[in-house]
PDB file of C-alpha atoms in Angstrom:
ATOM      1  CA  UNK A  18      11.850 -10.780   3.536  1.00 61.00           C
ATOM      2  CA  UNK A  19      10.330  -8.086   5.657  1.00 80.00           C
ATOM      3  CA  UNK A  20      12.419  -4.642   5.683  1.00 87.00           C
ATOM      4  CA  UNK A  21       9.626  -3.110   8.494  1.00 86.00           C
ATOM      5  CA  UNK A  22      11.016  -1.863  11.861  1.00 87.00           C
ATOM      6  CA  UNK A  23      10.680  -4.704  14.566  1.00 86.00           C
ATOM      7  CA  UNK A  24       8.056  -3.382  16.317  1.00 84.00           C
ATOM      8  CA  UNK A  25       6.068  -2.565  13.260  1.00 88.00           C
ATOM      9  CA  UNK A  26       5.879  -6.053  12.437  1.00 89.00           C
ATOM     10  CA  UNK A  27       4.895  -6.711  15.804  1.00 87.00           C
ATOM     11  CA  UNK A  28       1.560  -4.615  15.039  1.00 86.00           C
ATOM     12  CA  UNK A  29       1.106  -5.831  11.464  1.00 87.00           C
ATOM     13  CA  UNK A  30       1.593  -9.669  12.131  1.00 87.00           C
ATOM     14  CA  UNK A  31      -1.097  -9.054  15.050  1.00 87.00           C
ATOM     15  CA  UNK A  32      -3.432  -8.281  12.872  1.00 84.00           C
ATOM     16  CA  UNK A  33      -4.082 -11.745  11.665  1.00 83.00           C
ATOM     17  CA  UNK A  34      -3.738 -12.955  14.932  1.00 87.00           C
ATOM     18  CA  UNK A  35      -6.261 -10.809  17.279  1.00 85.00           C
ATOM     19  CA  UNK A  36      -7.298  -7.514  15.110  1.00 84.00           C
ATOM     20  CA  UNK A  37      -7.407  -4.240  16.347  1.00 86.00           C
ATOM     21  CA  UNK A  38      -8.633  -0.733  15.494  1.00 87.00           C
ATOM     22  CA  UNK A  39      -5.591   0.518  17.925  1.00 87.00           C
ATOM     23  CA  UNK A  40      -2.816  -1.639  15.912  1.00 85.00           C
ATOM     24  CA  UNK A  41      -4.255  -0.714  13.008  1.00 86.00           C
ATOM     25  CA  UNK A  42      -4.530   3.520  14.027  1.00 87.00           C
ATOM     26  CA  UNK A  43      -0.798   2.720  14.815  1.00 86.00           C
ATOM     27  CA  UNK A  44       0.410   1.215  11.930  1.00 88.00           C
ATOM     28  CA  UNK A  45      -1.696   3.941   9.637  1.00 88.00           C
ATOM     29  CA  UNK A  46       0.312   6.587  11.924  1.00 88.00           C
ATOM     30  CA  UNK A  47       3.458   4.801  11.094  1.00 88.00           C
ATOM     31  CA  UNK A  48       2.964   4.798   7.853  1.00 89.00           C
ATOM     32  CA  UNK A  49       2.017   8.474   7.282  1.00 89.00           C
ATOM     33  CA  UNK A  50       4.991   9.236   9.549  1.00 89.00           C
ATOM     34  CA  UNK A  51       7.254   7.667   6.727  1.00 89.00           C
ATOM     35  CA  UNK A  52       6.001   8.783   3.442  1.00 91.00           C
ATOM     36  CA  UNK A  53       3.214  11.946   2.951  1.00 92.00           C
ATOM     37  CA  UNK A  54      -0.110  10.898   1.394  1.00 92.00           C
ATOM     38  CA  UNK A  55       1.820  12.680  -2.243  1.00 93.00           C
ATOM     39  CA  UNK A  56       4.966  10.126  -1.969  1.00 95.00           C
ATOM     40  CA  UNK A  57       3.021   7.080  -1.118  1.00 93.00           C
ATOM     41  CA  UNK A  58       0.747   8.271  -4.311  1.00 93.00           C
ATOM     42  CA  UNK A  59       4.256   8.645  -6.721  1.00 94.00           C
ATOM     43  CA  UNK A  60       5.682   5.214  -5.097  1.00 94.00           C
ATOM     44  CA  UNK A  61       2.604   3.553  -6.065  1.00 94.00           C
ATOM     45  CA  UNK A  62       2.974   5.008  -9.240  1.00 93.00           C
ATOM     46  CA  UNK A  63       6.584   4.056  -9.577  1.00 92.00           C
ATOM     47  CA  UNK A  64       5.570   0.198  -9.090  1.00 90.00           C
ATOM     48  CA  UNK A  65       2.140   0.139 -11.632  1.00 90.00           C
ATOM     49  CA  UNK A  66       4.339   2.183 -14.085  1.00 89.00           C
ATOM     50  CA  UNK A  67       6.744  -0.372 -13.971  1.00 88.00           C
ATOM     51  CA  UNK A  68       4.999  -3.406 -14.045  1.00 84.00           C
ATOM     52  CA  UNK A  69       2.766  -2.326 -16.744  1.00 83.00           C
ATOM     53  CA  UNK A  70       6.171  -2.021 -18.909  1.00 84.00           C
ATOM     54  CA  UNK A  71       8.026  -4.952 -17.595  1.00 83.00           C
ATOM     55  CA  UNK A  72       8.488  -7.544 -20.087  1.00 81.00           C
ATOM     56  CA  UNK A  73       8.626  -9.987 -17.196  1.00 82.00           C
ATOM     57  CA  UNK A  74       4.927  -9.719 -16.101  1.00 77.00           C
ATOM     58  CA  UNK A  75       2.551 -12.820 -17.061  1.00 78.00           C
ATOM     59  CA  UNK A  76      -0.491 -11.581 -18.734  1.00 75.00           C
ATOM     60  CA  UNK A  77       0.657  -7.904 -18.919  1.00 70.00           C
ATOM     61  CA  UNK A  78      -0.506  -7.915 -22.443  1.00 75.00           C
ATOM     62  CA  UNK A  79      -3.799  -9.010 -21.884  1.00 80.00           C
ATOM     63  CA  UNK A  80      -6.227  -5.614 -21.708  1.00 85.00           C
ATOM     64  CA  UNK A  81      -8.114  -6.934 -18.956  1.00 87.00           C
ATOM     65  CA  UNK A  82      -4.691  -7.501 -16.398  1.00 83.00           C
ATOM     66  CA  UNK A  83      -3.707  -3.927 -17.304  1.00 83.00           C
ATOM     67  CA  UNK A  84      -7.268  -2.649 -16.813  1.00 87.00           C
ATOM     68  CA  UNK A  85      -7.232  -4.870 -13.566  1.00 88.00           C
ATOM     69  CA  UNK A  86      -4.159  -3.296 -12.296  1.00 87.00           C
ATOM     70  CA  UNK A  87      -5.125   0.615 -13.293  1.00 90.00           C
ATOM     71  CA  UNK A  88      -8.294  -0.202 -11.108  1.00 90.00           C
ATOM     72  CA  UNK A  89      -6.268  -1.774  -7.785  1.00 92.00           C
ATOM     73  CA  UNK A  90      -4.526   1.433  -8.204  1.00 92.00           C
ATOM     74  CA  UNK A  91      -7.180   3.979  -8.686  1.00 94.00           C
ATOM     75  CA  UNK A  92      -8.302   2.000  -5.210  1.00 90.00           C
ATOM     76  CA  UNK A  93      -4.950   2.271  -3.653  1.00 93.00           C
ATOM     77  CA  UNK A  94      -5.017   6.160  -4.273  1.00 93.00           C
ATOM     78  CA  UNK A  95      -8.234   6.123  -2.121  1.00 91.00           C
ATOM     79  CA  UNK A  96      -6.931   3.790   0.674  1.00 91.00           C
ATOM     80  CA  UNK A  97      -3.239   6.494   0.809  1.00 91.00           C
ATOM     81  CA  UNK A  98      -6.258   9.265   1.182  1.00 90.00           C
ATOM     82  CA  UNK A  99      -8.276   8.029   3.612  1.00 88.00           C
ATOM     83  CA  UNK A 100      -5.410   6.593   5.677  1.00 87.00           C
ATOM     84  CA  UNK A 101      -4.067   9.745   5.825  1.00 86.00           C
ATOM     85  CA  UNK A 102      -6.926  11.457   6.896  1.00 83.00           C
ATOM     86  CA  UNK A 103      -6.921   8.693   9.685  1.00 78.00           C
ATOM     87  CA  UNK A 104      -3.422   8.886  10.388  1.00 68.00           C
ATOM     88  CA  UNK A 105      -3.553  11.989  10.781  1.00 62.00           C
ATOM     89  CA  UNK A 106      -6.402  12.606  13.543  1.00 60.00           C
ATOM     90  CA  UNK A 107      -3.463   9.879  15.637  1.00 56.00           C
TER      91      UNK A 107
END
């Protein structure tokens, strides 16, 4: 299930297909456009917070999933950043 716009996934699924920095510039713009560089940052939150708790993740017991998933989203802060700093000159 895919809730993007239509001609979002147009741009995304492209991607795979025949890359491009001007699909990709879009798609960065499309995202800022939807959620500020501080929402994306508390919805990512939201979803580690969450799955750290759940009782339903494999492994989230194990120190070494939870330290793997604190460090995917210490990158993910720095991917929001950057991609809004590159959204932004769109």
């Amino acid at each position: 299930m895919n809730t993007l716009p239509a001609e979002i996934q147009e741009y995304y699924y492209s991607l795979d297909q025949k890359p491009s920095t001007e699909n990709a510039q879009l798609l960065m713009a499309a995202f800022f456009k939807e959620f500020s560089p501080e929402k994306a940052e508390q919805e990512l939150w939201l979803l580690l917070s969450g799955a750290l708790t759940s009782t339903h993740l494999p492994y989230a017991a194990l120190p070494e999933e939870r330290g793997c998933m604190l460090h995917f989203y210490e990158w993910m802060k720095v991917v929001v950043k950057a991609g809004s700093v590159l959204g932004a000159g769109l």
